[in-house]
């Protein structure tokens, strides 16, 4: 019903994106409705009790029926709050509590943040991480479309936040911790990755590219990039030009 209000949302290419959007739209509609009601009441009172010849200010005591002006809106706000809780709990469970286990994932990747870049370690031809044919790239994350991806997120220096708007994914990277998360991209294309935690002077340019490839293009890319030996496993740098 309110979908036209959200034309400005970025494209969604995440399997769980629609559920996150649903919660956000619900919160937005609740807050917007309250805004309209409060402004209408405010302007009505401004008009109704405007300065008039012979009019006098009166004192409203904070007891008796006047208390209902506080209690009723407070109860309504609480009801809205509980409705949001009921709606969001299953989504939180699905995305954060019951994450796919490594054996259920199609891919595992390492993401490492630093001032001011994103480093990615992707599995090579053997499909598993921490082997000689791992592909290490700064600035571009390449994945096959439809893959269920588990990521392990670390930081070398300060707190960063791995932010992929089209995946509806935002996860802090905290020094000293290795944080697990997951996503599943449903559409091929090149998308922007940003940092969503103010992390220093280069925060605004801390970007990377997410490339989601068709299975065929991905195989081709894998053939080209995956090193034959550990000696070839050197860092490649691809800096996005957005
Ligand atoms: Cu950052």
XYZ file of C-alpha atoms and ligand atoms in Angstrom:
243
model
C 0.000 0.000 0.000
C 2.813 2.386 0.877
C 5.322 1.095 -1.674
C 5.210 4.293 -3.712
C 6.731 6.079 -0.692
C 9.918 4.063 -1.053
C 10.925 4.711 -4.659
C 14.249 6.055 -3.324
C 15.426 2.764 -1.826
C 18.418 1.251 -3.614
C 17.849 -1.879 -5.683
C 17.566 -5.058 -3.647
C 19.541 -8.115 -4.819
C 19.612 -9.987 -1.511
C 17.511 -13.023 -0.637
C 16.681 -11.499 2.741
C 16.563 -7.875 1.552
C 12.787 -7.736 1.149
C 12.301 -8.737 4.789
C 14.622 -5.971 5.982
C 12.881 -3.492 3.698
C 9.546 -4.639 5.141
C 10.651 -3.754 8.670
C 12.107 -0.457 7.549
C 8.934 0.471 5.678
C 6.842 -0.429 8.705
C 8.956 1.792 10.981
C 8.904 4.553 8.412
C 5.111 4.451 8.046
C 4.644 4.456 11.846
C 7.008 7.392 12.361
C 5.574 9.317 9.420
C 1.993 8.799 10.651
C 2.932 10.043 14.110
C 4.646 13.042 12.578
C 1.489 13.967 10.653
C -0.787 13.501 13.690
C 1.472 15.513 16.005
C 1.871 18.365 13.514
C -1.895 18.511 12.897
C -2.625 18.680 16.636
C 0.115 21.269 17.130
C -1.146 23.565 14.376
C -4.748 23.122 15.492
C -3.781 24.271 19.000
C -1.726 27.166 17.658
C -4.803 28.323 15.763
C -7.384 27.478 18.423
C -5.550 29.186 21.285
C -4.030 32.086 19.395
C -3.772 35.493 21.109
C -7.170 37.095 21.367
C -8.541 40.268 22.851
C -9.375 39.510 26.501
C -7.955 35.956 26.335
C -5.959 34.773 29.338
C -3.392 31.987 29.757
C -4.541 29.229 32.088
C -2.646 26.711 34.195
C -3.143 22.995 33.459
C -2.514 20.843 36.527
C -0.653 17.562 35.903
C -3.310 15.343 37.461
C -6.856 14.238 36.854
C -7.984 13.819 33.281
C -5.097 15.909 31.911
C -2.788 12.948 32.522
C -4.537 11.108 29.691
C -2.784 13.441 27.234
C 0.422 11.660 28.276
C -0.827 8.155 29.021
C -2.806 7.484 25.853
C -0.073 8.512 23.385
C 2.507 6.641 25.515
C 0.403 3.469 25.335
C -0.005 3.885 21.573
C 3.736 4.384 21.066
C 4.410 1.289 23.159
C 1.937 -0.702 21.060
C 3.733 0.395 17.872
C 7.039 -0.574 19.456
C 5.790 -4.052 20.322
C 4.371 -4.478 16.817
C 7.830 -3.700 15.392
C 9.402 -6.221 17.797
C 6.973 -8.938 16.743
C 7.675 -8.222 13.084
C 11.467 -8.070 13.352
C 12.211 -11.016 15.656
C 11.844 -13.759 13.031
C 13.986 -11.741 10.589
C 16.722 -11.301 13.190
C 16.556 -15.038 13.908
C 16.908 -15.903 10.252
C 19.770 -13.534 9.452
C 21.724 -13.359 12.699
C 20.871 -16.281 14.971
C 20.326 -19.196 12.588
C 23.068 -18.333 10.115
C 23.878 -20.971 7.510
C 26.636 -23.280 8.701
C 29.854 -23.433 6.679
C 28.852 -26.787 5.209
C 25.572 -25.276 3.966
C 27.345 -22.401 2.242
C 28.469 -22.370 -1.382
C 31.400 -20.074 -0.641
C 33.394 -18.761 2.269
C 35.344 -15.529 2.010
C 37.540 -13.367 4.221
C 36.959 -9.639 4.333
C 39.584 -7.481 5.947
C 39.158 -3.750 6.503
C 41.949 -1.222 6.819
C 42.297 2.534 6.608
C 41.087 3.002 3.873
C 40.409 -0.081 1.789
C 38.654 -3.434 1.680
C 40.724 -6.589 1.219
C 39.102 -9.799 0.054
C 40.292 -13.385 0.106
C 38.206 -15.608 -2.145
C 38.567 -19.342 -2.673
C 40.308 -20.393 -5.887
C 39.492 -23.341 -8.146
C 39.404 -25.797 -5.260
C 36.468 -23.902 -3.757
C 37.954 -23.699 -0.262
C 39.696 -20.998 1.705
C 43.170 -21.086 3.264
C 44.675 -23.044 0.385
C 47.439 -22.155 -2.055
C 45.076 -21.075 -4.810
C 43.217 -18.450 -2.771
C 42.568 -15.256 -4.678
C 43.530 -12.112 -2.795
C 42.295 -8.816 -4.121
C 42.094 -5.356 -2.696
C 39.061 -3.388 -3.831
C 36.968 -5.924 -5.743
C 34.906 -8.824 -4.456
C 33.901 -11.279 -7.183
C 31.250 -13.948 -6.604
C 28.933 -16.182 -8.607
C 25.267 -15.239 -8.720
C 23.011 -17.184 -6.354
C 25.829 -18.420 -4.121
C 25.156 -18.567 -0.410
C 28.214 -16.774 0.928
C 29.562 -16.810 4.475
C 32.037 -14.047 5.252
C 34.526 -13.618 8.064
C 35.063 -9.950 8.737
C 38.154 -8.505 10.439
C 39.843 -5.124 10.783
C 43.534 -4.238 10.845
C 43.248 -0.948 12.648
C 40.048 0.790 13.733
C 36.321 0.063 13.591
C 34.944 0.006 10.049
C 31.570 -1.129 8.793
C 31.111 -3.357 5.762
C 28.200 -1.830 3.908
C 26.567 -3.181 0.758
C 23.317 -1.252 0.213
C 21.988 -3.563 -2.527
C 22.411 -6.553 -0.195
C 20.794 -4.736 2.724
C 23.933 -5.681 4.620
C 25.852 -3.588 7.113
C 28.226 -5.178 9.598
C 30.821 -3.533 11.812
C 34.414 -4.740 11.527
C 35.979 -4.610 14.977
C 39.739 -4.905 15.628
C 40.531 -8.150 17.471
C 37.323 -9.854 16.427
C 36.447 -12.149 13.528
C 32.772 -11.588 12.811
C 30.740 -14.043 10.772
C 27.876 -13.088 8.492
C 26.245 -14.225 5.290
C 24.371 -13.144 2.197
C 23.055 -14.501 -1.071
C 23.043 -12.252 -4.125
C 20.336 -12.933 -6.689
C 21.329 -10.694 -9.596
C 24.400 -10.235 -11.755
C 26.003 -6.824 -11.899
C 28.559 -4.516 -10.357
C 27.615 -2.856 -7.102
C 29.160 -0.494 -4.622
C 30.603 -1.443 -1.236
C 31.194 1.331 1.261
C 32.340 1.903 4.810
C 29.548 2.936 7.171
C 31.638 3.750 10.234
C 33.550 7.010 10.411
C 37.096 5.615 10.449
C 39.436 8.473 9.626
C 40.248 11.057 6.986
C 39.744 8.620 4.088
C 36.438 7.218 5.320
C 34.470 8.824 2.502
C 36.602 7.183 -0.193
C 36.753 3.760 1.471
C 34.917 1.973 -1.293
C 35.097 -1.298 -3.145
C 33.257 -3.090 -5.917
C 31.029 -6.130 -5.614
C 30.945 -8.065 -8.867
C 28.258 -10.721 -9.172
C 28.942 -12.892 -12.209
C 26.975 -15.523 -14.120
C 28.236 -19.089 -13.479
C 29.981 -19.079 -16.875
C 31.725 -15.717 -16.350
C 32.661 -16.750 -12.849
C 34.331 -19.958 -14.079
C 36.259 -17.901 -16.616
C 37.348 -15.415 -13.996
C 38.374 -18.273 -11.706
C 40.511 -19.863 -14.436
C 42.240 -16.566 -15.033
C 42.749 -15.417 -11.443
C 43.248 -18.517 -9.395
C 46.995 -19.045 -8.923
C 48.578 -22.422 -9.597
C 50.972 -22.278 -6.684
C 51.307 -20.584 -3.361
C 54.117 -18.425 -4.739
C 51.633 -16.886 -7.112
C 49.254 -16.011 -4.300
C 50.166 -12.360 -4.229
C 47.876 -9.501 -3.466
C 46.267 -7.903 -6.467
C 44.986 -4.395 -6.251
C 41.928 -3.253 -8.106
C 40.786 0.138 -7.032
C 37.229 0.983 -7.973
C 36.806 4.219 -9.832
C 33.345 5.212 -8.600
Cu 36.294 2.521 7.198
